[in-house]
Short mmCIF file of C-alpha atoms in Angstrom, two decimals:
data_model
loop_
_atom_site.label_atom_id
_atom_site.label_comp_id
_atom_site.label_asym_id
_atom_site.label_seq_id
_atom_site.Cartn_x
_atom_site.Cartn_y
_atom_site.Cartn_z
CA MET A 1 8.52 -46.58 21.47
CA ALA A 2 10.47 -49.43 19.89
CA GLU A 3 13.28 -47.02 18.99
CA PHE A 4 14.94 -47.52 22.40
CA ASP A 5 14.09 -51.21 22.86
CA LEU A 6 17.22 -53.24 23.66
CA THR A 7 15.67 -56.73 23.61
CA THR A 8 17.38 -57.77 20.37
CA THR A 9 20.72 -56.47 21.62
CA LEU A 10 20.42 -58.11 25.05
CA GLY A 11 19.19 -61.39 23.57
CA GLN A 12 22.57 -61.98 21.90
CA TYR A 13 24.11 -62.53 25.35
CA LEU A 14 21.32 -64.52 26.99
CA ASP A 15 20.31 -68.16 26.99
CA ARG A 16 17.21 -68.63 24.83
CA HIS A 17 15.15 -69.58 27.90
CA LEU A 18 16.01 -66.22 29.48
CA VAL A 19 14.72 -64.42 26.39
CA PHE A 20 11.16 -65.77 26.82
CA PRO A 21 10.28 -63.46 29.74
CA LEU A 22 11.46 -60.48 27.67
CA LEU A 23 9.27 -61.51 24.71
CA GLU A 24 6.26 -62.02 26.98
CA PHE A 25 6.82 -58.52 28.37
CA LEU A 26 7.00 -56.99 24.89
CA THR A 27 3.81 -58.82 23.92
CA VAL A 28 1.95 -57.26 26.86
CA LYS A 29 3.34 -53.80 26.01
CA GLY A 30 2.30 -54.17 22.36
CA LEU A 31 5.48 -52.57 21.01
CA TYR A 32 5.62 -54.92 18.03
CA ASP A 33 3.17 -56.72 15.79
CA GLU A 34 1.66 -59.72 17.60
CA LYS A 35 2.32 -62.05 14.68
CA GLU A 36 6.03 -61.10 14.65
CA MET A 37 6.24 -61.80 18.39
CA LEU A 38 4.67 -65.26 17.96
CA MET A 39 7.08 -66.06 15.13
CA GLY A 40 9.96 -65.01 17.36
CA LYS A 41 8.77 -67.30 20.15
CA LEU A 42 8.35 -70.20 17.74
CA ASP A 43 11.88 -69.69 16.45
CA LEU A 44 13.28 -69.69 20.01
CA LEU A 45 11.36 -72.85 20.89
CA SER A 46 12.67 -74.72 17.85
CA ASN A 47 15.90 -75.66 19.65
CA THR A 48 14.34 -76.60 22.99
CA ASN A 49 12.35 -79.59 24.26
CA MET A 50 9.31 -77.46 25.17
CA VAL A 51 7.30 -79.01 22.36
CA ASP A 52 3.85 -78.52 23.94
CA PHE A 53 4.57 -74.81 24.31
CA ALA A 54 5.70 -74.69 20.67
CA MET A 55 2.45 -76.36 19.59
CA ASP A 56 0.38 -73.78 21.50
CA VAL A 57 2.31 -70.92 19.89
CA HIS A 58 1.84 -72.50 16.44
CA ARG A 59 -1.93 -72.78 17.01
CA ASN A 60 -2.09 -69.08 17.98
CA LEU A 61 0.04 -68.10 15.00
CA TYR A 62 -1.75 -70.27 12.44
CA PRO A 63 -5.24 -70.98 13.84
CA ASP A 64 -6.47 -72.37 10.51
CA GLN A 65 -3.62 -74.88 10.14
CA ALA A 66 -2.98 -78.24 11.78
CA VAL A 67 0.05 -78.71 14.02
CA PRO A 68 3.00 -79.78 11.79
CA GLN A 69 3.97 -83.44 11.85
CA VAL A 70 7.54 -82.37 12.66
CA LEU A 71 6.41 -81.10 16.07
CA LYS A 72 4.37 -84.24 16.74
CA ASP A 73 7.36 -86.45 15.89
CA LYS A 74 9.63 -84.32 18.05
CA ARG A 75 7.25 -84.66 20.98
CA GLN A 76 7.39 -88.46 20.78
CA GLU A 77 11.17 -88.25 20.53
CA VAL A 78 11.42 -86.03 23.62
CA VAL A 79 9.12 -88.28 25.67
CA ALA A 80 11.19 -91.35 24.69
CA GLN A 81 14.46 -89.62 25.61
CA LEU A 82 13.02 -88.44 28.90
CA LYS A 83 11.93 -91.96 29.87
CA ASN A 84 15.35 -93.32 28.91
CA LEU A 85 17.20 -90.73 31.02
CA GLN A 86 14.79 -91.22 33.93
CA ALA A 87 15.51 -94.96 33.90
CA LYS A 88 19.25 -94.26 34.00
CA THR A 89 19.00 -91.75 36.86
CA ASP A 90 16.48 -93.62 39.06
CA SER A 91 19.24 -95.55 40.82
CA ILE A 92 21.23 -92.30 41.32
CA THR A 93 18.29 -90.35 42.77
CA GLU A 94 17.55 -93.27 45.13
CA ILE A 95 21.06 -92.87 46.54
CA PHE A 96 20.57 -89.14 47.15
CA GLU A 97 17.23 -89.77 48.87
CA GLN A 98 18.89 -91.91 51.59
CA GLN A 99 18.82 -90.17 54.98
CA GLU A 100 22.49 -90.86 55.64
CA VAL A 101 23.42 -89.33 52.28
CA GLN A 102 21.28 -86.28 53.05
CA ARG A 103 23.14 -85.85 56.35
CA GLN A 104 26.49 -86.20 54.61
CA ILE A 105 25.51 -83.62 51.97
CA GLN A 106 24.54 -81.10 54.65
CA ALA A 107 27.59 -81.78 56.84
CA SER A 108 30.24 -82.14 54.15
CA ARG A 109 32.01 -79.05 52.88
CA ASP A 110 34.33 -80.93 50.59
CA GLY A 111 32.93 -82.40 47.36
CA ARG A 112 35.78 -84.90 47.15
CA GLN A 113 35.01 -86.22 50.63
CA LEU A 114 31.34 -86.65 49.71
CA TYR A 115 32.27 -88.42 46.47
CA ASP A 116 34.55 -90.84 48.36
CA PHE A 117 31.75 -91.56 50.84
CA LEU A 118 29.24 -92.27 48.05
CA SER A 119 31.76 -94.36 46.17
CA LYS A 120 32.62 -96.47 49.22
CA GLU A 121 29.13 -96.93 50.68
CA TYR A 122 26.93 -96.97 47.55
CA GLY A 123 29.25 -97.87 44.67
CA PHE A 124 28.93 -94.39 43.15
CA LYS A 125 30.94 -93.89 39.92
CA HIS A 126 32.05 -90.84 37.93
CA ASP A 127 29.89 -91.88 34.98
CA MET A 128 26.86 -91.34 37.19
CA ILE A 129 27.75 -87.63 37.49
CA ASN A 130 27.79 -87.32 33.70
CA THR A 131 24.41 -89.09 33.52
CA LEU A 132 23.05 -86.71 36.16
CA TYR A 133 24.40 -83.74 34.21
CA ASP A 134 22.76 -84.95 30.97
CA TYR A 135 19.46 -85.50 32.75
CA ALA A 136 19.60 -82.01 34.37
CA LYS A 137 20.32 -80.40 31.00
CA PHE A 138 17.44 -82.30 29.40
CA GLN A 139 15.08 -81.23 32.19
CA TYR A 140 16.16 -77.62 31.67
CA GLU A 141 15.44 -77.84 27.94
CA CYS A 142 11.99 -79.21 28.80
CA GLY A 143 11.31 -76.20 31.01
CA ASN A 144 11.50 -78.11 34.32
CA TYR A 145 13.80 -75.60 35.99
CA SER A 146 13.31 -76.82 39.56
CA GLY A 147 14.41 -80.34 38.63
CA ALA A 148 17.36 -78.99 36.65
CA ALA A 149 18.50 -76.80 39.58
CA GLU A 150 18.29 -79.73 42.01
CA PHE A 151 20.37 -82.10 39.88
CA LEU A 152 22.87 -79.42 38.83
CA TYR A 153 23.48 -78.68 42.51
CA PHE A 154 24.62 -82.29 43.04
CA VAL A 155 26.72 -82.18 39.87
CA ARG A 156 28.45 -79.01 41.02
CA VAL A 157 29.16 -80.44 44.47
CA LEU A 158 30.58 -83.74 43.23
CA ILE A 159 32.86 -82.69 40.36
CA PRO A 160 36.09 -80.67 40.74
CA PRO A 161 36.24 -77.09 39.40
CA ASN A 162 38.60 -78.14 36.59
CA ASP A 163 36.04 -80.60 35.17
CA ARG A 164 34.71 -79.60 31.72
CA ASN A 165 31.10 -79.68 32.99
CA PHE A 166 31.66 -77.65 36.16
CA LEU A 167 31.34 -74.15 34.68
CA ASN A 168 28.42 -75.26 32.49
CA ALA A 169 26.66 -76.65 35.56
CA CYS A 170 27.13 -73.31 37.33
CA TRP A 171 25.66 -71.40 34.37
CA GLY A 172 22.73 -73.84 34.19
CA LYS A 173 22.02 -73.58 37.92
CA LEU A 174 22.11 -69.75 37.68
CA ALA A 175 19.66 -69.73 34.74
CA SER A 176 17.31 -72.13 36.55
CA GLU A 177 17.23 -70.01 39.71
CA ILE A 178 16.61 -66.85 37.66
CA LEU A 179 13.71 -68.46 35.81
CA MET A 180 12.22 -69.65 39.11
CA GLN A 181 12.76 -66.14 40.53
CA ASN A 182 14.73 -67.45 43.53
CA TRP A 183 16.79 -64.28 43.82
CA ASP A 184 18.85 -65.17 46.91
CA TYR A 185 20.00 -68.45 45.36
CA ALA A 186 20.48 -66.72 42.01
CA LEU A 187 22.78 -64.15 43.64
CA GLU A 188 24.85 -66.93 45.23
CA ASP A 189 25.15 -68.71 41.87
CA LEU A 190 26.00 -65.46 40.11
CA ASN A 191 28.87 -64.83 42.54
CA LYS A 192 30.13 -68.39 42.01
CA VAL A 193 30.17 -67.90 38.23
CA LYS A 194 31.97 -64.55 38.60
CA ASP A 195 34.61 -66.09 40.89
CA LEU A 196 35.14 -68.96 38.45
CA ILE A 197 35.62 -66.61 35.50
CA ASP A 198 37.93 -64.27 37.42
CA GLY A 199 40.04 -67.18 38.68
CA ASN A 200 40.00 -69.25 35.50
CA SER A 201 42.59 -69.10 32.76
CA PHE A 202 40.70 -69.41 29.50
CA ASN A 203 42.36 -70.11 26.18
CA SER A 204 42.33 -66.42 25.26
CA ASP A 205 41.57 -62.97 26.67
CA LEU A 206 38.75 -62.75 24.12
CA MET A 207 37.04 -65.78 25.68
CA THR A 208 37.38 -64.26 29.16
CA LEU A 209 35.86 -61.02 27.87
CA GLN A 210 32.99 -62.99 26.33
CA GLN A 211 32.29 -64.80 29.61
CA ARG A 212 32.25 -61.50 31.52
CA THR A 213 29.88 -59.99 28.96
CA TRP A 214 27.47 -62.87 29.53
CA VAL A 215 27.72 -62.40 33.30
CA ILE A 216 26.91 -58.69 32.91
CA HIS A 217 23.70 -59.42 30.98
CA TRP A 218 22.53 -62.36 33.10
CA SER A 219 23.15 -60.35 36.27
CA LEU A 220 20.53 -57.76 35.21
CA PHE A 221 17.81 -60.28 36.16
CA VAL A 222 19.29 -60.60 39.65
CA TYR A 223 20.30 -57.01 40.33
CA PHE A 224 16.94 -55.50 39.41
CA ASN A 225 15.02 -57.99 41.58
CA HIS A 226 17.25 -58.58 44.61
CA PRO A 227 16.93 -56.07 47.50
CA LYS A 228 20.69 -55.37 47.46
CA GLY A 229 20.88 -55.32 43.66
CA ARG A 230 21.22 -51.56 43.11
CA ASP A 231 24.29 -51.43 45.36
CA LEU A 232 25.79 -54.53 43.78
CA ILE A 233 25.33 -53.30 40.21
CA ILE A 234 27.28 -50.13 41.06
CA ASP A 235 30.08 -52.10 42.70
CA GLN A 236 30.38 -54.53 39.80
CA PHE A 237 29.73 -52.34 36.76
CA LEU A 238 31.32 -49.06 37.87
CA TYR A 239 34.02 -49.98 40.39
CA THR A 240 35.29 -53.36 39.18
CA PRO A 241 37.78 -52.42 36.42
CA THR A 242 37.50 -55.73 34.51
CA TYR A 243 33.72 -55.44 34.21
CA LEU A 244 33.75 -51.71 33.46
CA ASN A 245 36.27 -52.46 30.71
CA ALA A 246 33.97 -55.21 29.35
CA ILE A 247 31.03 -52.78 29.28
CA GLN A 248 33.05 -50.13 27.47
CA THR A 249 34.47 -52.68 25.01
CA THR A 250 31.52 -54.88 24.09
CA CYS A 251 28.25 -53.61 25.61
CA PRO A 252 28.04 -49.85 26.32
CA HIS A 253 24.22 -50.20 26.19
CA VAL A 254 24.45 -51.57 29.75
CA LEU A 255 25.12 -47.97 30.85
CA ARG A 256 21.32 -47.52 30.72
CA TYR A 257 20.97 -49.96 33.62
CA LEU A 258 23.97 -48.66 35.56
CA THR A 259 22.68 -45.07 35.26
CA THR A 260 19.22 -46.07 36.46
CA ALA A 261 20.73 -47.92 39.44
CA VAL A 262 22.78 -44.85 40.40
CA ILE A 263 19.91 -42.36 40.07
CA THR A 264 17.55 -44.53 42.15
CA ASN A 265 20.18 -45.28 44.82
CA LYS A 266 19.54 -42.51 47.35
CA GLN A 267 22.30 -43.52 49.76
CA ARG A 268 25.22 -43.71 47.31
CA ARG A 269 24.10 -41.41 44.51
CA ARG A 270 26.09 -38.33 45.54
CA ALA A 271 29.31 -40.31 45.97
CA VAL A 272 29.20 -42.10 42.60
CA LEU A 273 27.57 -39.58 40.23
CA LYS A 274 30.88 -37.96 39.34
CA ASP A 275 32.39 -41.29 38.28
CA LEU A 276 29.27 -42.22 36.35
CA VAL A 277 29.24 -38.91 34.47
CA LYS A 278 32.86 -39.49 33.46
CA VAL A 279 32.05 -42.92 31.98
CA ILE A 280 28.94 -41.60 30.19
CA GLN A 281 31.03 -38.83 28.61
CA GLN A 282 33.67 -41.31 27.49
CA GLU A 283 31.11 -43.61 25.85
CA SER A 284 28.71 -40.96 24.48
CA TYR A 285 30.10 -41.45 20.97
CA THR A 286 29.25 -45.20 21.00
CA TYR A 287 26.00 -45.28 22.96
CA LYS A 288 23.38 -42.84 24.20
CA ASP A 289 19.73 -43.01 25.11
CA PRO A 290 17.38 -40.66 27.02
CA ILE A 291 18.57 -41.99 30.41
CA THR A 292 22.29 -41.37 29.80
CA GLU A 293 21.52 -38.13 27.95
CA PHE A 294 19.49 -36.90 30.93
CA VAL A 295 22.60 -37.18 33.11
CA GLN A 296 24.75 -35.51 30.46
CA CYS A 297 22.30 -32.60 30.04
CA LEU A 298 22.14 -32.05 33.79
CA TYR A 299 25.76 -32.52 34.90
CA VAL A 300 27.84 -31.76 31.81
CA ASP A 301 25.86 -29.19 29.80
CA PHE A 302 23.72 -27.79 32.67
CA ASP A 303 20.93 -27.70 30.12
CA PHE A 304 17.76 -27.77 32.21
CA ASP A 305 15.44 -27.54 29.22
CA GLY A 306 17.25 -30.48 27.64
CA ALA A 307 17.08 -32.44 30.93
CA GLN A 308 13.35 -31.73 31.14
CA LYS A 309 12.81 -33.05 27.61
CA LYS A 310 14.93 -36.15 28.26
CA LEU A 311 13.05 -36.85 31.49
CA ARG A 312 9.82 -37.14 29.49
CA GLU A 313 11.54 -39.60 27.14
CA CYS A 314 13.01 -41.49 30.12
CA GLU A 315 9.50 -42.18 31.36
CA THR A 316 8.65 -43.91 28.07
CA VAL A 317 11.94 -45.84 27.98
CA LEU A 318 11.55 -47.18 31.53
CA TYR A 319 7.91 -48.09 30.99
CA ASN A 320 8.88 -50.28 28.00
CA ASP A 321 12.05 -51.85 29.48
CA PHE A 322 11.66 -55.31 31.05
CA PHE A 323 14.31 -54.69 33.73
CA LEU A 324 13.48 -51.07 34.53
CA VAL A 325 9.68 -50.87 34.50
CA ALA A 326 9.55 -51.49 38.27
CA CYS A 327 11.92 -48.53 38.82
CA LEU A 328 9.73 -46.05 36.92
CA GLU A 329 8.21 -44.08 39.81
CA ASP A 330 11.42 -44.21 41.84
CA PHE A 331 13.46 -42.96 38.87
CA ILE A 332 11.13 -40.04 38.06
CA GLU A 333 11.04 -38.95 41.71
CA ASN A 334 14.84 -39.04 42.07
CA ALA A 335 15.45 -37.46 38.66
CA ARG A 336 13.23 -34.52 39.61
CA LEU A 337 15.15 -34.17 42.85
CA LEU A 338 18.45 -34.07 40.93
CA ILE A 339 17.12 -31.34 38.62
CA PHE A 340 15.91 -29.39 41.63
CA GLU A 341 19.17 -29.74 43.58
CA THR A 342 21.26 -28.67 40.59
CA PHE A 343 18.93 -25.73 39.89
CA CYS A 344 19.14 -24.63 43.53
CA ARG A 345 22.94 -24.49 43.41
CA ILE A 346 22.67 -21.82 40.73
CA HIS A 347 19.66 -19.80 41.94
CA GLU A 348 18.75 -18.28 45.32
CA CYS A 349 15.11 -17.51 44.50
CA ILE A 350 13.13 -19.77 42.18
CA SER A 351 9.69 -19.33 40.65
CA ILE A 352 7.47 -22.31 41.46
CA SER A 353 5.75 -22.13 38.08
CA MET A 354 9.10 -22.18 36.27
CA LEU A 355 10.30 -25.04 38.49
CA ALA A 356 7.10 -26.98 37.79
CA GLU A 357 7.80 -26.67 34.07
CA LYS A 358 11.35 -28.00 34.53
CA LEU A 359 10.04 -30.95 36.55
CA ASN A 360 7.15 -31.81 34.21
CA MET A 361 4.64 -31.08 36.98
CA SER A 362 1.73 -28.70 37.53
CA PRO A 363 2.46 -25.68 39.83
CA ASP A 364 0.25 -27.16 42.58
CA GLU A 365 2.00 -30.55 42.35
CA ALA A 366 5.40 -28.84 42.41
CA GLU A 367 4.50 -26.80 45.50
CA LYS A 368 3.27 -29.89 47.36
CA TRP A 369 6.40 -31.77 46.30
CA ILE A 370 8.68 -29.00 47.65
CA VAL A 371 6.65 -28.79 50.88
CA ASN A 372 7.24 -32.53 51.41
CA LEU A 373 10.98 -32.06 50.81
CA ILE A 374 11.11 -29.28 53.42
CA ARG A 375 8.99 -31.30 55.86
CA ASN A 376 11.33 -34.31 55.55
CA ALA A 377 14.34 -32.05 56.26
CA ARG A 378 15.84 -32.75 52.85
CA LEU A 379 15.74 -29.11 51.80
CA ASP A 380 16.73 -25.85 53.53
CA ALA A 381 14.22 -23.48 51.93
CA LYS A 382 11.04 -21.45 52.45
CA ILE A 383 8.00 -21.02 50.21
CA ASP A 384 6.57 -17.57 49.53
CA SER A 385 3.01 -18.50 48.49
CA LYS A 386 2.02 -14.93 47.59
CA LEU A 387 4.85 -14.44 45.12
CA GLY A 388 4.96 -18.11 44.14
CA HIS A 389 8.68 -18.37 44.94
CA VAL A 390 10.98 -20.81 46.68
CA VAL A 391 13.67 -18.97 48.66
CA MET A 392 16.77 -21.02 49.40
CA GLY A 393 18.01 -20.99 53.00
CA THR A 394 21.73 -21.10 52.30
CA GLN A 395 22.95 -18.14 50.30
CA ALA A 396 25.50 -18.65 47.59
CA VAL A 397 29.07 -17.76 48.58
CA SER A 398 30.12 -14.49 46.96
CA PRO A 399 33.17 -14.41 44.66
CA TYR A 400 34.94 -12.13 47.16
CA GLN A 401 34.44 -14.63 49.97
CA GLN A 402 35.68 -17.43 47.73
CA VAL A 403 38.88 -15.45 47.04
CA ILE A 404 39.36 -14.82 50.77
CA GLU A 405 38.87 -18.52 51.57
CA LYS A 406 41.35 -19.63 48.93
CA THR A 407 44.05 -17.09 49.85
CA LYS A 408 43.77 -16.93 53.65
CA ASN A 409 46.73 -19.32 54.06
CA LEU A 410 48.78 -17.77 51.28
CA SER A 411 50.94 -15.71 53.66
CA PHE A 412 51.81 -18.73 55.80
CA ARG A 413 52.54 -20.89 52.76
CA SER A 414 54.77 -18.15 51.31
CA GLN A 415 56.78 -17.97 54.54
CA MET A 416 57.25 -21.73 54.59
CA LEU A 417 58.32 -21.69 50.95
CA ALA A 418 60.89 -18.96 51.64
CA LEU A 419 62.28 -20.89 54.62
CA ASN A 420 62.61 -24.06 52.54
CA ILE A 421 64.46 -22.17 49.80
CA GLU A 422 66.86 -20.64 52.34
CA LYS A 423 67.44 -24.03 53.90
CA LYS A 424 68.23 -25.63 50.54
CA LEU A 425 70.58 -22.78 49.61
CA GLY A 426 72.35 -23.13 52.98
CA ASN A 427 72.85 -26.89 52.46
CA ARG A 428 74.15 -26.31 48.97
CA GLY A 429 76.63 -23.69 50.27
CA GLY A 430 77.96 -26.17 52.83
CA GLN A 431 78.46 -28.78 50.10
CA ASP A 432 80.36 -26.24 47.97
CA ASN A 433 82.68 -25.50 50.91
CA GLN A 434 83.47 -29.18 51.40
CA TRP A 435 84.45 -29.65 47.77
CA ALA A 436 86.61 -26.51 47.98
CA GLY A 437 88.41 -27.87 51.07
CA GLN A 438 89.19 -31.10 49.24
CA GLU A 439 90.67 -29.21 46.33
#
């Protein structure tokens, strides 16, 4: 089902190293031709220092050909550069390995104070930070993400936020933690990057928008793996105006991930669905897929047949989406519940067989599912097994009762309105008398 695959779209806003996990996922799913996938990997690797990986991919792609001389030469080049940078950073890493320095790093909250200490006690110089940054970047390009994260941490601590390498170091540290799947550290780094972008004055609004768009895409790795991610994605994407504006302006396809987060968030779903539906309606002319269309069918058009059809498509979309595949069962369960709840608001007595059809379930599965809902006190209803019906416990309010409820205070409000009018007329009459006396 490559029709709804967003890998190419997402890849435009990701570092090339972050694209590798997506390509590996697509290879396993078999959505594309294996040869095309290998060519894509080889192209990505061409601008990195992961030469051994590139050689392996080339052997798989062209098993009857020898490894190109270009790759062999590049490997020698990379090894020579690595040794050169290691020699330059040995003296720096020795400083950081000192016990006293370790204590100072843990105790110091001020990077400037730490820098002054290192400068005074160990002859540390600013050039060393640049060397450390270059070495960290080289390690990252080689695929040594743990080493890159460690050195970038020191770089970030020792240089001021206005340094040209500070923001780059934060991005690099975030990418390294994502690729090592250290989600708690990745969330901390993500928040640091967001704060920097929000508090930084870039050369243009366009550059700020671009930085926020990158944050949105990189954050998908964190939000769909961190335990608090589904709450955080709602707060950032739906209720932070600058990021919602960025999504609507440059990347409406991210609504797929926001919608999934809302539907699978049982605690906050009811409170945020209305706002989500509004955004989906606004952006329906620029982006739609089965997940956003499912919400539109259910809450805008009240088209249960359409929602049922889209739910089937949603299953395929989630199964083939790198970020959403882990949400598949949770999404289907909650989507069925939403269909059921909406259906129950309209009907008092529902046929189980008809309901099973709407939920893409067999009648027996649907009956068991409803029994579990009743047992868990999530549904006020009874099952009539003989007739094969679900009878809702709360009856719909009649139109007459609705009229009574809406007009029961009308008499009191009318009296208050009449009193206010009389009062205003009385005040106006007093003013007229004063003017007359003056004349």
